[in-house]
Structures are given as structure tokens and as C-alpha cells.
């Protein structure tokens, strides 16, 4: 996209600010990590239902396991990002054991049974909560009482509590032995990139910079509007990435950064100014314009060394799947400005 036509002086100045440079380094670090062969995942193991008939794991089994994990996190009031991390452990483990890091040669495949998948899934959640199980209260505040809440919530999900959630299917000893096996298989690489969390936070941080370029500052009122837009996009995009974890067609096919970026664009589409709203100055002042979206895309492109671009095939397809997955997201996230929000975000091929 040609962003130079939209306030080039302001844009250039902001792109080279210390804040932008710091965010760029963080993004590049994340992109490098997710591209590592040690963090590659493959959907091939879900073909076990074909190889083992009724007892083999399938995409449906994975989706139900993901939903069950979210229910447990909600009950223990833990941050939902741990589910994405736990599912990565599961996917990575079976990518390795099913056929040698995603090898598509059927002669070396080791089918996965539903029972094995359930044990690995339960153990993966146990590991994820131990290493990343942040309390929801502490996701907002960081005072001492919240720090205690983090420790308390993580301790509540002990090994024996974890075993009890299986309804006597697995013992604490089985989970402990499986934990050792998983850690060795994963090579102790327990800090994967997932679509939610820090990826969404970093992507959303660039929005105010893009909006600044359009309005050239804008004063206190513009700053307040930027904050409202930023919070809206973050909440909506986080919701979409959490849903995406359970969908194999997204989480096992596209990189976390692509899913996160497609989710952010889908959230921005809900606030995107259309022809009718542009006729009203009050509506236009509260909506996001196409120029802002172009500037945002250009900022991310520069910050990520041309990694992010909204018209690339992966981003377009991921966004289409999100649209099919959550067609009425606009009803869950009404406009923060009190205006009618489109029921669906804008699909490139008008699938919605």
C-alpha cells in the first residue's frame, strides 16, 4: 500500500519514534520464534480417525477438548491464553510423534487414539497452567494482592485436582509420567507464540500511531477516541483468536501472527467508515477510515520487515474463515460510540 500520500511527514516521524522501534523489535522477535522449526505444527495427526476408525482422534475431538479446557480456565479464573499454549503443546507433541515433524509419508505414521489424546491434552493443560497460568485479576492490576491471587489460582490446580477433572480416567501418577515424556519430546520448549496475548497487544499498539497520522495529533479528544478504538479492537480480536484456537483449519494451518493480524483487521472492519457514515461529520469522527487502515498496514509492514500485509493470501483466507466461524461478532461487540455496528465484518469476497 502507498501510505506516503497520507501525511508523509507525520507518518515518517512516528514510524521512527523510540516506541515504534521498541515494538518493532518485539514483533521481529516473535516472528523469528514462530518460524523456528522447533515450533512447527501439523494437522496430519488428526487423520488418525481414518487410520483407527472409531478410536482415532479427529478434529471434532480436538475442538471438544479445547472447549473443555476453556471451561476449566473459567472455573479457576485463569487467563484464557493458557488454552492456546496447552493446545500448542498437544499439536507439537503429536506433530513429532505422529510422523516425524509433520512428515506426510503415511508409512511412518503412528495413529493417535482418543484416550492418548485426552491424556496428553490434560497433561498439556497442567503444564501450561504451571508455566503460564496467570490469574485474570492480575492481567489488569499488578499489586501484591493480585500477585497472591496468581499463586493461589495456580496452586489450586494441583496434580491431584488435575487428575480428578478426568473423572477417574487418569491417575496423578499417569499425568506425572506423561509430563516427563512431553517435556522431553518438546525439548523443554514451553514458550510458544500463540495468536492471543502479546501478539494481539503489539499489533493493537500500532493503531493510535496510524490514527495520529490521519489527524496530525488531534488533542485530548482525539487521544480519548484512540483509546476507545484500541480497547474495542483488542477485546474483539482477542475473542476471535480464542475461538480460532479450537479450529484446526486456522490454528494448525496458519501462523499465530497471521491469525492475530486477521483478527485485528476483522475487529477494525466493525468500525470501518462506510459511504453512508462518511456523510455525517459526527459519525465520521468516531469511525475508522480506509486511510487509517492503509496507514496501519504500512506501519506494520515497516515494523515487521514486510511480514504483515492485509491483502496477502494467508491473511485474506484466515479472515474469511474467521467470518464463517463468527458471523455475528458485531452483535457481541456493539459500537463503543453508540452507533449501529455492522453485524459482520467486511469479508474480501463478501462471504458473509
mmCIF file of N, CA and C in Angstrom, residues 213-293:
data_model
loop_
_atom_site.group_PDB
_atom_site.id
_atom_site.type_symbol
_atom_site.label_atom_id
_atom_site.label_comp_id
_atom_site.label_asym_id
_atom_site.label_seq_id
_atom_site.Cartn_x
_atom_site.Cartn_y
_atom_site.Cartn_z
ATOM 1 N N UNK A 213 -1.461 9.765 12.342
ATOM 2 C CA UNK A 213 -1.011 10.209 11.021
ATOM 3 C C UNK A 213 -2.147 10.835 10.239
ATOM 4 N N UNK A 214 -3.350 10.305 10.460
ATOM 5 C CA UNK A 214 -4.506 10.827 9.736
ATOM 6 C C UNK A 214 -4.949 12.185 10.281
ATOM 7 N N UNK A 215 -4.881 12.332 11.627
ATOM 8 C CA UNK A 215 -5.417 13.543 12.248
ATOM 9 C C UNK A 215 -4.341 14.514 12.701
ATOM 10 N N UNK A 216 -3.066 14.115 12.526
ATOM 11 C CA UNK A 216 -1.947 15.005 12.877
ATOM 12 C C UNK A 216 -2.062 15.517 14.300
ATOM 13 N N UNK A 217 -2.126 14.572 15.244
ATOM 14 C CA UNK A 217 -2.253 14.960 16.649
ATOM 15 C C UNK A 217 -3.677 14.841 17.077
ATOM 16 N N UNK A 218 -4.408 15.929 17.110
ATOM 17 C CA UNK A 218 -5.837 15.868 17.372
ATOM 18 C C UNK A 218 -6.237 16.269 18.765
ATOM 19 N N UNK A 219 -5.293 16.469 19.688
ATOM 20 C CA UNK A 219 -5.630 16.929 21.018
ATOM 21 C C UNK A 219 -6.199 15.833 21.896
ATOM 22 N N UNK A 220 -6.775 16.286 23.059
ATOM 23 C CA UNK A 220 -7.283 15.344 24.044
ATOM 24 C C UNK A 220 -8.433 14.517 23.551
ATOM 25 N N UNK A 221 -9.345 15.132 22.779
ATOM 26 C CA UNK A 221 -10.493 14.396 22.259
ATOM 27 C C UNK A 221 -10.067 13.277 21.351
ATOM 28 N N UNK A 222 -9.084 13.539 20.497
ATOM 29 C CA UNK A 222 -8.588 12.507 19.584
ATOM 30 C C UNK A 222 -7.892 11.398 20.363
ATOM 31 N N UNK A 223 -7.167 11.753 21.417
ATOM 32 C CA UNK A 223 -6.490 10.756 22.240
ATOM 33 C C UNK A 223 -7.498 9.831 22.908
ATOM 34 N N UNK A 224 -8.591 10.405 23.377
ATOM 35 C CA UNK A 224 -9.644 9.598 24.001
ATOM 36 C C UNK A 224 -10.280 8.653 22.995
ATOM 37 N N UNK A 225 -10.515 9.145 21.795
ATOM 38 C CA UNK A 225 -11.105 8.324 20.735
ATOM 39 C C UNK A 225 -10.161 7.178 20.384
ATOM 40 N N UNK A 226 -8.872 7.450 20.304
ATOM 41 C CA UNK A 226 -7.899 6.413 20.002
ATOM 42 C C UNK A 226 -7.916 5.315 21.057
ATOM 43 N N UNK A 227 -8.030 5.715 22.320
ATOM 44 C CA UNK A 227 -8.057 4.740 23.403
ATOM 45 C C UNK A 227 -9.287 3.845 23.311
ATOM 46 N N UNK A 228 -10.438 4.445 22.985
ATOM 47 C CA UNK A 228 -11.675 3.673 22.850
ATOM 48 C C UNK A 228 -11.562 2.674 21.705
ATOM 49 N N UNK A 229 -11.050 3.140 20.564
ATOM 50 C CA UNK A 229 -10.881 2.263 19.403
ATOM 51 C C UNK A 229 -9.900 1.143 19.727
ATOM 52 N N UNK A 230 -8.805 1.488 20.369
ATOM 53 C CA UNK A 230 -7.779 0.500 20.696
ATOM 54 C C UNK A 230 -8.333 -0.594 21.613
ATOM 55 N N UNK A 231 -9.089 -0.206 22.635
ATOM 56 C CA UNK A 231 -9.658 -1.179 23.567
ATOM 57 C C UNK A 231 -10.697 -2.061 22.878
ATOM 58 N N UNK A 232 -11.514 -1.446 22.023
ATOM 59 C CA UNK A 232 -12.537 -2.201 21.296
ATOM 60 C C UNK A 232 -11.885 -3.256 20.400
ATOM 61 N N UNK A 233 -10.889 -2.844 19.634
ATOM 62 C CA UNK A 233 -10.221 -3.759 18.710
ATOM 63 C C UNK A 233 -9.510 -4.870 19.480
ATOM 64 N N UNK A 234 -8.882 -4.524 20.592
ATOM 65 C CA UNK A 234 -8.183 -5.535 21.391
ATOM 66 C C UNK A 234 -9.157 -6.589 21.909
ATOM 67 N N UNK A 235 -10.289 -6.147 22.487
ATOM 68 C CA UNK A 235 -11.262 -7.092 23.049
ATOM 69 C C UNK A 235 -11.858 -7.989 21.970
ATOM 70 N N UNK A 236 -12.237 -7.394 20.855
ATOM 71 C CA UNK A 236 -12.853 -8.155 19.776
ATOM 72 C C UNK A 236 -11.860 -9.126 19.141
ATOM 73 N N UNK A 237 -10.648 -8.664 18.878
ATOM 74 C CA UNK A 237 -9.626 -9.511 18.260
ATOM 75 C C UNK A 237 -9.221 -10.652 19.190
ATOM 76 N N UNK A 238 -9.137 -10.372 20.494
ATOM 77 C CA UNK A 238 -8.804 -11.425 21.456
ATOM 78 C C UNK A 238 -9.879 -12.507 21.458
ATOM 79 N N UNK A 239 -11.128 -12.081 21.408
ATOM 80 C CA UNK A 239 -12.242 -13.037 21.347
ATOM 81 C C UNK A 239 -12.126 -13.932 20.117
ATOM 82 N N UNK A 240 -11.803 -13.350 18.975
ATOM 83 C CA UNK A 240 -11.694 -14.120 17.735
ATOM 84 C C UNK A 240 -10.512 -15.092 17.779
ATOM 85 N N UNK A 241 -9.396 -14.659 18.346
ATOM 86 C CA UNK A 241 -8.236 -15.558 18.426
ATOM 87 C C UNK A 241 -8.494 -16.703 19.397
ATOM 88 N N UNK A 242 -9.263 -16.442 20.446
ATOM 89 C CA UNK A 242 -9.609 -17.526 21.364
ATOM 90 C C UNK A 242 -10.485 -18.563 20.678
ATOM 91 N N UNK A 243 -11.404 -18.115 19.851
ATOM 92 C CA UNK A 243 -12.221 -19.045 19.076
ATOM 93 C C UNK A 243 -11.364 -19.814 18.076
ATOM 94 N N UNK A 244 -10.392 -19.130 17.486
ATOM 95 C CA UNK A 244 -9.562 -19.736 16.441
ATOM 96 C C UNK A 244 -8.738 -20.909 16.964
ATOM 97 N N UNK A 245 -8.427 -20.905 18.263
ATOM 98 C CA UNK A 245 -7.626 -21.989 18.834
ATOM 99 C C UNK A 245 -8.291 -23.343 18.605
ATOM 100 N N UNK A 246 -9.622 -23.382 18.663
ATOM 101 C CA UNK A 246 -10.341 -24.648 18.545
ATOM 102 C C UNK A 246 -10.539 -25.080 17.102
ATOM 103 N N UNK A 247 -10.251 -24.216 16.148
ATOM 104 C CA UNK A 247 -10.494 -24.511 14.733
ATOM 105 C C UNK A 247 -9.189 -24.947 14.081
ATOM 106 N N UNK A 248 -9.112 -26.232 13.740
ATOM 107 C CA UNK A 248 -7.881 -26.772 13.162
ATOM 108 C C UNK A 248 -7.534 -26.106 11.837
ATOM 109 N N UNK A 249 -8.554 -25.708 11.067
ATOM 110 C CA UNK A 249 -8.320 -25.066 9.770
ATOM 111 C C UNK A 249 -7.611 -23.735 9.920
ATOM 112 N N UNK A 250 -7.615 -23.177 11.126
ATOM 113 C CA UNK A 250 -6.882 -21.934 11.394
ATOM 114 C C UNK A 250 -5.594 -22.204 12.163
ATOM 115 N N UNK A 251 -5.726 -22.749 13.366
ATOM 116 C CA UNK A 251 -4.581 -22.845 14.266
ATOM 117 C C UNK A 251 -3.535 -23.850 13.826
ATOM 118 N N UNK A 252 -3.904 -24.820 12.999
ATOM 119 C CA UNK A 252 -2.936 -25.812 12.539
ATOM 120 C C UNK A 252 -2.458 -25.556 11.115
ATOM 121 N N UNK A 253 -2.945 -24.489 10.502
ATOM 122 C CA UNK A 253 -2.588 -24.183 9.118
ATOM 123 C C UNK A 253 -1.835 -22.860 9.013
ATOM 124 N N UNK A 254 -2.309 -21.838 9.731
ATOM 125 C CA UNK A 254 -1.711 -20.507 9.627
ATOM 126 C C UNK A 254 -0.876 -20.183 10.858
ATOM 127 N N UNK A 255 0.137 -19.379 10.652
ATOM 128 C CA UNK A 255 0.998 -18.967 11.760
ATOM 129 C C UNK A 255 0.208 -18.087 12.732
ATOM 130 N N UNK A 256 0.575 -18.105 14.012
ATOM 131 C CA UNK A 256 -0.137 -17.305 15.011
ATOM 132 C C UNK A 256 -0.215 -15.819 14.644
ATOM 133 N N UNK A 257 0.858 -15.274 14.072
ATOM 134 C CA UNK A 257 0.851 -13.851 13.715
ATOM 135 C C UNK A 257 -0.174 -13.552 12.628
ATOM 136 N N UNK A 258 -0.372 -14.485 11.699
ATOM 137 C CA UNK A 258 -1.356 -14.295 10.640
ATOM 138 C C UNK A 258 -2.768 -14.315 11.214
ATOM 139 N N UNK A 259 -3.040 -15.255 12.123
ATOM 140 C CA UNK A 259 -4.361 -15.342 12.758
ATOM 141 C C UNK A 259 -4.624 -14.080 13.575
ATOM 142 N N UNK A 260 -3.607 -13.631 14.314
ATOM 143 C CA UNK A 260 -3.774 -12.421 15.133
ATOM 144 C C UNK A 260 -4.039 -11.201 14.261
ATOM 145 N N UNK A 261 -3.296 -11.065 13.170
ATOM 146 C CA UNK A 261 -3.469 -9.912 12.288
ATOM 147 C C UNK A 261 -4.838 -9.944 11.605
ATOM 148 N N UNK A 262 -5.266 -11.120 11.154
ATOM 149 C CA UNK A 262 -6.587 -11.249 10.537
ATOM 150 C C UNK A 262 -7.686 -10.906 11.545
ATOM 151 N N UNK A 263 -7.484 -11.274 12.805
ATOM 152 C CA UNK A 263 -8.462 -10.958 13.849
ATOM 153 C C UNK A 263 -8.537 -9.460 14.118
ATOM 154 N N UNK A 264 -7.379 -8.810 14.124
ATOM 155 C CA UNK A 264 -7.354 -7.355 14.322
ATOM 156 C C UNK A 264 -8.056 -6.650 13.163
ATOM 157 N N UNK A 265 -7.775 -7.077 11.939
ATOM 158 C CA UNK A 265 -8.433 -6.473 10.772
ATOM 159 C C UNK A 265 -9.939 -6.699 10.809
ATOM 160 N N UNK A 266 -10.360 -7.888 11.252
ATOM 161 C CA UNK A 266 -11.795 -8.171 11.368
ATOM 162 C C UNK A 266 -12.445 -7.251 12.392
ATOM 163 N N UNK A 267 -11.744 -6.997 13.500
ATOM 164 C CA UNK A 267 -12.276 -6.094 14.525
ATOM 165 C C UNK A 267 -12.334 -4.657 14.013
ATOM 166 N N UNK A 268 -11.291 -4.233 13.289
ATOM 167 C CA UNK A 268 -11.275 -2.876 12.727
ATOM 168 C C UNK A 268 -12.408 -2.697 11.721
ATOM 169 N N UNK A 269 -12.719 -3.746 10.971
ATOM 170 C CA UNK A 269 -13.800 -3.671 9.979
ATOM 171 C C UNK A 269 -15.132 -3.294 10.608
ATOM 172 N N UNK A 270 -15.329 -3.680 11.872
ATOM 173 C CA UNK A 270 -16.579 -3.348 12.549
ATOM 174 C C UNK A 270 -16.712 -1.849 12.787
ATOM 175 N N UNK A 271 -15.575 -1.146 12.772
ATOM 176 C CA UNK A 271 -15.593 0.301 12.974
ATOM 177 C C UNK A 271 -15.274 1.061 11.694
ATOM 178 N N UNK A 272 -15.097 0.316 10.602
ATOM 179 C CA UNK A 272 -14.689 0.958 9.356
ATOM 180 C C UNK A 272 -15.809 1.829 8.807
ATOM 181 N N UNK A 273 -15.453 3.044 8.462
ATOM 182 C CA UNK A 273 -16.419 4.022 7.948
ATOM 183 C C UNK A 273 -16.903 3.604 6.569
ATOM 184 N N UNK A 274 -18.229 3.580 6.383
ATOM 185 C CA UNK A 274 -18.778 3.273 5.062
ATOM 186 C C UNK A 274 -19.254 4.555 4.386
ATOM 187 N N UNK A 275 -19.821 4.418 3.199
ATOM 188 C CA UNK A 275 -20.223 5.596 2.432
ATOM 189 C C UNK A 275 -21.285 6.411 3.148
ATOM 190 N N UNK A 276 -22.224 5.737 3.818
ATOM 191 C CA UNK A 276 -23.314 6.468 4.470
ATOM 192 C C UNK A 276 -22.833 7.229 5.689
ATOM 193 N N UNK A 277 -21.922 6.581 6.473
ATOM 194 C CA UNK A 277 -21.447 7.260 7.679
ATOM 195 C C UNK A 277 -20.520 8.407 7.348
ATOM 196 N N UNK A 278 -19.860 8.333 6.195
ATOM 197 C CA UNK A 278 -18.937 9.404 5.840
ATOM 198 C C UNK A 278 -19.681 10.696 5.510
ATOM 199 N N UNK A 279 -20.996 10.600 5.301
ATOM 200 C CA UNK A 279 -21.782 11.796 5.013
ATOM 201 C C UNK A 279 -22.023 12.609 6.275
ATOM 202 N N UNK A 280 -21.912 11.950 7.424
ATOM 203 C CA UNK A 280 -22.148 12.630 8.698
ATOM 204 C C UNK A 280 -20.827 12.918 9.378
ATOM 205 N N UNK A 281 -20.591 14.165 9.719
ATOM 206 C CA UNK A 281 -19.318 14.523 10.337
ATOM 207 C C UNK A 281 -19.169 13.903 11.716
ATOM 208 N N UNK A 282 -20.284 13.798 12.473
ATOM 209 C CA UNK A 282 -20.189 13.214 13.805
ATOM 210 C C UNK A 282 -19.890 11.737 13.734
ATOM 211 N N UNK A 283 -20.516 11.042 12.760
ATOM 212 C CA UNK A 283 -20.250 9.617 12.606
ATOM 213 C C UNK A 283 -18.850 9.396 12.081
ATOM 214 N N UNK A 284 -18.443 10.243 11.142
ATOM 215 C CA UNK A 284 -17.122 10.095 10.537
ATOM 216 C C UNK A 284 -16.021 10.289 11.565
ATOM 217 N N UNK A 285 -16.257 11.159 12.550
ATOM 218 C CA UNK A 285 -15.215 11.432 13.533
ATOM 219 C C UNK A 285 -14.996 10.268 14.482
ATOM 220 N N UNK A 286 -15.970 9.359 14.570
ATOM 221 C CA UNK A 286 -15.844 8.260 15.516
ATOM 222 C C UNK A 286 -15.495 6.944 14.851
ATOM 223 N N UNK A 287 -15.612 6.892 13.554
ATOM 224 C CA UNK A 287 -15.296 5.642 12.857
ATOM 225 C C UNK A 287 -13.858 5.651 12.340
ATOM 226 N N UNK A 288 -13.369 4.459 11.990
ATOM 227 C CA UNK A 288 -12.038 4.303 11.416
ATOM 228 C C UNK A 288 -12.168 4.400 9.900
ATOM 229 N N UNK A 289 -11.314 5.180 9.294
ATOM 230 C CA UNK A 289 -11.396 5.378 7.847
ATOM 231 C C UNK A 289 -10.473 4.413 7.109
ATOM 232 N N UNK A 290 -10.694 4.314 5.814
ATOM 233 C CA UNK A 290 -9.847 3.475 4.967
ATOM 234 C C UNK A 290 -8.409 3.985 4.963
ATOM 235 N N UNK A 291 -8.237 5.309 5.033
ATOM 236 C CA UNK A 291 -6.887 5.880 5.091
ATOM 237 C C UNK A 291 -6.140 5.415 6.342
ATOM 238 N N UNK A 292 -6.874 5.324 7.467
ATOM 239 C CA UNK A 292 -6.257 4.829 8.696
ATOM 240 C C UNK A 292 -5.814 3.387 8.531
ATOM 241 N N UNK A 293 -6.643 2.593 7.883
ATOM 242 C CA UNK A 293 -6.326 1.184 7.674
ATOM 243 C C UNK A 293 -5.102 1.027 6.771
#
